[in-house]
Amino acid sequence: MAPRFDSLNKLFESVRESNHDFRVTTDPFPPLDVEKLERTLELEEKGTRNGEGNQPPDGSRDLDDVERSVVERVESQRDDAYQILEGHLNTFGARLRNLDFDGHFNQISVVNNASVDDFKADVAKGRDDLHGLRKDLREADVELADFRKRNGLEMRVARTKSGIVTVLKWLVIAALLVVETVVNGIYLAEGNNQGLVGGLGYAFAFAFANVVATVILGLFVVPRIVHRSFVWKIVGLIGIIGWLTIALGLNLVMAHYREVSTTAVDGVGKIVMERLSTAPLTMNDIDSWVLFASGVLFSTIALIDALLMKDPYPGYSGTHARYVDARDSYVDHRAELIDQLKDIRDDHNEKVEAIIRALSARRKECAAIIDSRTRTIKQFAEYQNHLESVGRRLLGTYREANRSARTAPEPKRFSTQYKLEKRKPDIDTSDDWSDRELGERIKAAQTEMSEQMKRISIEFDNAVTAYHQLDNLFPETVNGPTPA
């Protein structure tokens, strides 16, 4: 699946990323040490020596070697400074280009439409998912309504139990099995040659048959007695008879088994069968009657517990459960979709606000870059004036020493002030923005993206309305089962 708001994300990352990797220096054009240069160039010495030889001659118009070396040194320093200036201007130009206001402003319009389209695509996908779930819910609702109508259950809802209650009822059945095993085991241990262990083994077999058979009948057979169909009523009646047979017959067998096992060693089973056929209700020990009564009681409790696990009408609980599952799946998924759309909307709006803040920050950076460039150009101009002053002083030092040592007139050009040929930087202002114009464009972009946020919010509201309109088509499938 393509990333959501791909165009918006690219714009978001673009305005957030750093647009340079530079270190701004505070003094790009360090001033020259004039006194050191005078010593290095040996101006006084050379001036005196040349002056003693009356060099250069008074009619010379061209600079001598010493003067040329001074001029070359000053002009070389100027050229080096100009190279530094060009490097800074290139850096400033690259930083201004990397701000890319034109690109970002042009991209905003594209992003607006793309973001809304992305959001609509998410809404459409969610609507398709909900439509399928709503269809399943409608079918479950029709099934439940038809079941209630066919079985005359229009006047009541299904009696359902929560998951915890159902678990508790199964725990009751397990407890019955354990308690009956222990109780019967104590009674049967008296006549068992293996003692309590043997008694518990027989007791568990009787208890398992007594409880489990009762639960099976209580869950699947006995409830048929309330069915509208006469055939199913007969099945339910058979289930009741079967339960009575198990509850009375099985526990009667166990009671006789307990009484016979206390006196007989061999053929216990045969003796029990003979007693059941000749005198089934004749038992001499009160403990045998207690064992019989407790077995019937456990069986009765197990039957009641099984009958109360679900609706007494056969099939009603299962049909209602399918309807509830379909309804819960639909409602939960709808809520999840709405939450997802809300998160998408909020994430979109946060990014839009971050883009506006980033553009405002870039506006300040643009002004700072232009201001830095202006200051650097001014510093270069001042540096050239400084170099011109240095050149005049160096030439003055040389000429003064030369003049003092001469016996012949000095050249007339000695009285002419040195003038440095100034270099003018070539400034590319094609990427410059005036602060006022940039502020207006950012304000327009902010207005445009604010409108986009409103459009996303409107689409969100429309999506929520559209999701709930599915309920308006079939409100009973969400609010309750369809009345028959």
Coordinates of C-alpha atoms in Angstrom, one line a residue, residues 173-447:
I173 CA -19.9 -29.1 36.6
A174 CA -16.2 -29.8 37.2
A175 CA -16.7 -29.2 40.9
L176 CA -19.7 -31.6 40.9
L177 CA -17.6 -34.3 39.3
V178 CA -14.8 -33.9 41.8
V179 CA -17.1 -33.7 44.9
E180 CA -19.2 -36.6 43.8
T181 CA -16.1 -38.7 43.2
V182 CA -14.8 -37.9 46.6
V183 CA -18.1 -38.5 48.4
N184 CA -18.8 -41.7 46.6
G185 CA -15.2 -42.8 46.9
I186 CA -15.4 -42.6 50.7
Y187 CA -18.6 -44.7 50.8
L188 CA -17.3 -47.3 48.2
A189 CA -13.9 -47.6 49.9
E190 CA -15.4 -49.5 52.8
G191 CA -16.1 -52.6 50.7
N192 CA -13.2 -52.4 48.2
N193 CA -10.2 -54.6 48.8
Q194 CA -8.0 -51.7 47.5
G195 CA -9.2 -49.3 50.1
L196 CA -9.7 -45.6 49.3
V197 CA -7.8 -45.8 46.0
G198 CA -10.0 -48.5 44.7
G199 CA -13.1 -46.7 46.0
L200 CA -12.2 -43.5 44.3
G201 CA -11.6 -45.3 41.0
Y202 CA -15.1 -46.8 41.0
A203 CA -16.5 -43.6 42.3
F204 CA -15.0 -41.6 39.5
A205 CA -16.5 -44.0 36.9
F206 CA -20.0 -43.6 38.4
A207 CA -19.6 -39.8 38.9
F208 CA -18.3 -39.3 35.3
A209 CA -21.2 -41.3 33.8
N210 CA -23.7 -39.6 36.1
V211 CA -22.6 -36.0 35.6
V212 CA -21.4 -36.1 31.9
A213 CA -24.4 -38.0 30.7
T214 CA -26.7 -35.5 32.5
V215 CA -24.9 -32.5 31.0
I216 CA -25.1 -33.9 27.5
L217 CA -28.8 -34.6 27.9
G218 CA -29.4 -31.1 29.5
L219 CA -27.6 -29.3 26.7
F220 CA -28.8 -31.1 23.6
V221 CA -31.9 -33.3 24.3
V222 CA -34.0 -32.3 27.3
P223 CA -34.6 -28.6 26.0
R224 CA -36.4 -30.1 22.9
I225 CA -39.4 -30.5 25.2
V226 CA -40.3 -26.8 24.7
H227 CA -39.9 -26.9 20.9
R228 CA -43.0 -26.1 18.8
S229 CA -42.6 -29.3 16.8
F230 CA -44.3 -32.3 18.2
V231 CA -41.5 -34.6 17.0
W232 CA -39.0 -32.5 18.9
K233 CA -41.2 -32.5 22.0
I234 CA -41.1 -36.3 21.8
V235 CA -37.3 -36.2 21.6
G236 CA -37.2 -33.8 24.6
L237 CA -39.5 -36.2 26.6
I238 CA -37.2 -39.1 25.7
G239 CA -34.4 -37.0 27.1
I240 CA -36.2 -36.4 30.4
I241 CA -36.9 -40.1 30.6
G242 CA -33.3 -40.8 29.8
W243 CA -32.1 -38.5 32.5
L244 CA -34.4 -40.0 35.1
T245 CA -33.1 -43.4 34.1
I246 CA -29.5 -42.3 34.6
A247 CA -30.2 -40.3 37.8
L248 CA -32.2 -43.0 39.5
G249 CA -31.0 -46.2 37.8
L250 CA -27.2 -45.4 37.8
N251 CA -27.3 -44.2 41.4
L252 CA -29.4 -47.1 42.5
V253 CA -26.8 -49.5 41.0
M254 CA -24.1 -47.6 42.8
A255 CA -26.0 -47.8 46.1
H256 CA -26.5 -51.6 45.7
Y257 CA -22.9 -52.0 44.6
R258 CA -21.8 -50.3 47.8
E259 CA -24.0 -52.5 50.0
V260 CA -23.0 -55.8 48.3
S261 CA -19.3 -55.0 48.2
T262 CA -19.1 -54.7 51.9
T263 CA -20.1 -58.4 52.4
A264 CA -19.3 -60.2 49.1
V265 CA -15.9 -60.8 47.7
D266 CA -16.6 -62.5 44.3
G267 CA -19.4 -62.0 41.8
V268 CA -20.4 -58.6 43.1
G269 CA -21.8 -57.5 39.8
K270 CA -24.0 -60.5 39.4
I271 CA -25.3 -60.1 42.9
V272 CA -26.1 -56.5 42.3
M273 CA -28.1 -57.4 39.1
E274 CA -30.1 -60.0 41.0
R275 CA -31.0 -57.5 43.8
L276 CA -32.0 -54.9 41.2
S277 CA -34.3 -57.5 39.5
T278 CA -35.9 -58.9 42.7
A279 CA -35.8 -56.1 45.3
P280 CA -34.5 -52.8 43.7
L281 CA -35.6 -50.7 46.6
T282 CA -34.5 -52.9 49.4
M283 CA -31.3 -51.7 51.1
N284 CA -30.4 -52.5 54.7
D285 CA -27.7 -49.8 55.3
I286 CA -28.7 -46.1 55.6
D287 CA -25.3 -45.2 54.0
S288 CA -26.5 -46.8 50.8
W289 CA -29.6 -44.6 50.8
V290 CA -27.4 -41.6 51.4
L291 CA -25.2 -42.6 48.6
F292 CA -28.2 -42.9 46.3
A293 CA -29.7 -39.6 47.3
S294 CA -26.4 -37.7 46.9
G295 CA -26.0 -39.1 43.4
V296 CA -29.5 -38.1 42.4
L297 CA -28.8 -34.6 43.9
F298 CA -25.6 -34.2 42.0
S299 CA -27.3 -35.3 38.8
T300 CA -30.1 -32.8 39.4
I301 CA -27.7 -30.0 40.0
A302 CA -25.8 -30.9 36.8
L303 CA -29.1 -30.9 34.8
I304 CA -30.2 -27.5 36.1
D305 CA -26.7 -26.0 35.5
A306 CA -26.7 -27.4 31.9
L307 CA -30.2 -26.1 31.2
L308 CA -29.3 -22.6 32.4
M309 CA -26.2 -22.4 30.2
K310 CA -28.2 -21.1 27.3
D311 CA -31.7 -20.2 26.2
P312 CA -34.0 -23.1 26.8
Y313 CA -35.4 -23.0 23.3
P314 CA -33.2 -25.2 21.0
G315 CA -31.1 -23.2 18.5
Y316 CA -32.2 -19.7 19.8
S317 CA -29.0 -19.0 21.7
G318 CA -26.8 -20.0 18.7
T319 CA -28.8 -17.9 16.2
H320 CA -28.8 -14.9 18.6
A321 CA -25.1 -15.3 19.2
R322 CA -24.4 -15.2 15.4
Y323 CA -26.4 -12.0 15.2
V324 CA -24.5 -10.4 18.2
D325 CA -21.1 -11.4 16.8
A326 CA -22.0 -9.8 13.4
R327 CA -23.3 -6.6 15.2
D328 CA -20.3 -6.3 17.4
S329 CA -17.9 -6.8 14.5
Y330 CA -19.7 -4.1 12.5
V331 CA -19.9 -1.6 15.4
D332 CA -16.3 -2.2 16.6
H333 CA -14.9 -1.9 13.1
R334 CA -16.8 1.3 12.4
A335 CA -15.5 2.8 15.6
E336 CA -11.9 1.7 14.7
L337 CA -12.2 3.2 11.2
I338 CA -13.4 6.5 12.6
D339 CA -10.5 6.6 15.1
Q340 CA -8.1 5.9 12.2
L341 CA -9.5 8.7 10.1
K342 CA -9.3 11.0 13.1
D343 CA -5.6 10.1 13.6
I344 CA -5.0 10.6 9.9
R345 CA -6.7 14.0 10.0
D346 CA -4.7 15.1 13.1
D347 CA -1.4 13.9 11.7
H348 CA -2.1 15.8 8.4
N349 CA -3.0 19.0 10.3
E350 CA 0.1 18.8 12.5
K351 CA 2.3 18.4 9.4
V352 CA 0.6 21.4 7.7
E353 CA 1.2 23.5 10.7
A354 CA 4.8 22.4 10.8
I355 CA 5.2 23.3 7.1
I356 CA 3.9 26.8 7.8
R357 CA 6.3 27.2 10.7
A358 CA 9.2 25.9 8.6
L359 CA 8.4 28.4 5.8
S360 CA 8.3 31.2 8.4
A361 CA 11.7 30.1 9.7
R362 CA 13.0 30.0 6.2
R363 CA 11.8 33.5 5.7
K364 CA 13.9 34.6 8.6
E365 CA 16.9 32.6 7.3
C366 CA 16.5 34.2 3.9
A367 CA 16.6 37.7 5.4
A368 CA 19.6 36.7 7.5
I369 CA 21.5 35.3 4.4
I370 CA 20.9 38.5 2.4
D371 CA 21.9 40.6 5.4
S372 CA 25.1 38.6 5.8
R373 CA 25.8 38.9 2.1
T374 CA 25.4 42.7 2.2
R375 CA 27.7 42.9 5.3
T376 CA 30.3 40.7 3.6
I377 CA 30.3 42.9 0.4
K378 CA 30.6 46.0 2.6
Q379 CA 33.5 44.4 4.5
F380 CA 35.2 43.6 1.1
A381 CA 34.8 47.3 0.0
E382 CA 36.2 48.4 3.3
Y383 CA 39.0 45.9 3.0
Q384 CA 40.0 47.3 -0.4
N385 CA 40.1 50.8 1.1
H386 CA 42.3 49.3 3.8
L387 CA 44.6 47.8 1.1
E388 CA 44.8 51.1 -0.7
S389 CA 45.8 52.8 2.6
V390 CA 48.4 50.1 3.2
G391 CA 49.8 50.5 -0.3
R392 CA 50.1 54.3 0.1
R393 CA 51.8 53.9 3.4
L394 CA 54.3 51.3 2.1
L395 CA 55.1 53.4 -1.0
G396 CA 55.3 56.5 1.2
T397 CA 57.8 54.7 3.5
Y398 CA 60.0 53.7 0.5
R399 CA 59.8 57.1 -1.2
E400 CA 60.5 59.0 2.0
A401 CA 63.7 57.0 2.6
N402 CA 64.6 57.4 -1.1
R403 CA 63.9 61.1 -1.0
S404 CA 66.0 61.7 2.1
A405 CA 69.1 59.9 0.6
R406 CA 68.9 61.6 -2.9
T407 CA 71.1 64.4 -4.1
A408 CA 69.2 64.7 -7.4
P409 CA 65.5 65.8 -7.8
E410 CA 63.0 63.0 -7.1
P411 CA 60.6 61.8 -9.8
K412 CA 57.4 63.8 -10.0
R413 CA 55.3 60.7 -9.6
F414 CA 56.6 60.4 -6.0
S415 CA 54.0 63.1 -5.1
T416 CA 51.1 61.1 -6.7
Q417 CA 48.9 59.1 -4.3
Y418 CA 48.6 55.4 -5.0
K419 CA 45.2 54.4 -6.1
L420 CA 44.2 50.7 -5.9
E421 CA 42.0 49.4 -8.7
K422 CA 38.9 48.3 -6.9
R423 CA 37.2 45.0 -7.9
K424 CA 33.5 44.9 -8.0
P425 CA 31.8 41.6 -7.1
D426 CA 29.3 40.0 -9.5
I427 CA 26.2 39.4 -7.3
D428 CA 23.5 37.0 -8.4
T429 CA 20.2 38.3 -7.1
S430 CA 18.0 36.0 -9.1
D431 CA 17.1 33.9 -6.0
D432 CA 16.6 37.0 -3.8
W433 CA 13.2 37.6 -2.2
S434 CA 12.2 40.8 -0.6
D435 CA 11.0 40.3 3.0
R436 CA 7.7 41.9 2.2
E437 CA 7.0 39.8 -0.9
L438 CA 8.1 36.7 0.9
G439 CA 5.8 37.5 3.8
E440 CA 2.8 37.9 1.4
R441 CA 3.5 34.6 -0.3
I442 CA 3.9 32.7 3.0
K443 CA 0.6 34.3 4.2
A444 CA -1.0 33.2 0.9
A445 CA 0.4 29.7 1.4
Q446 CA -0.8 29.6 4.9
T447 CA -4.3 30.6 3.8

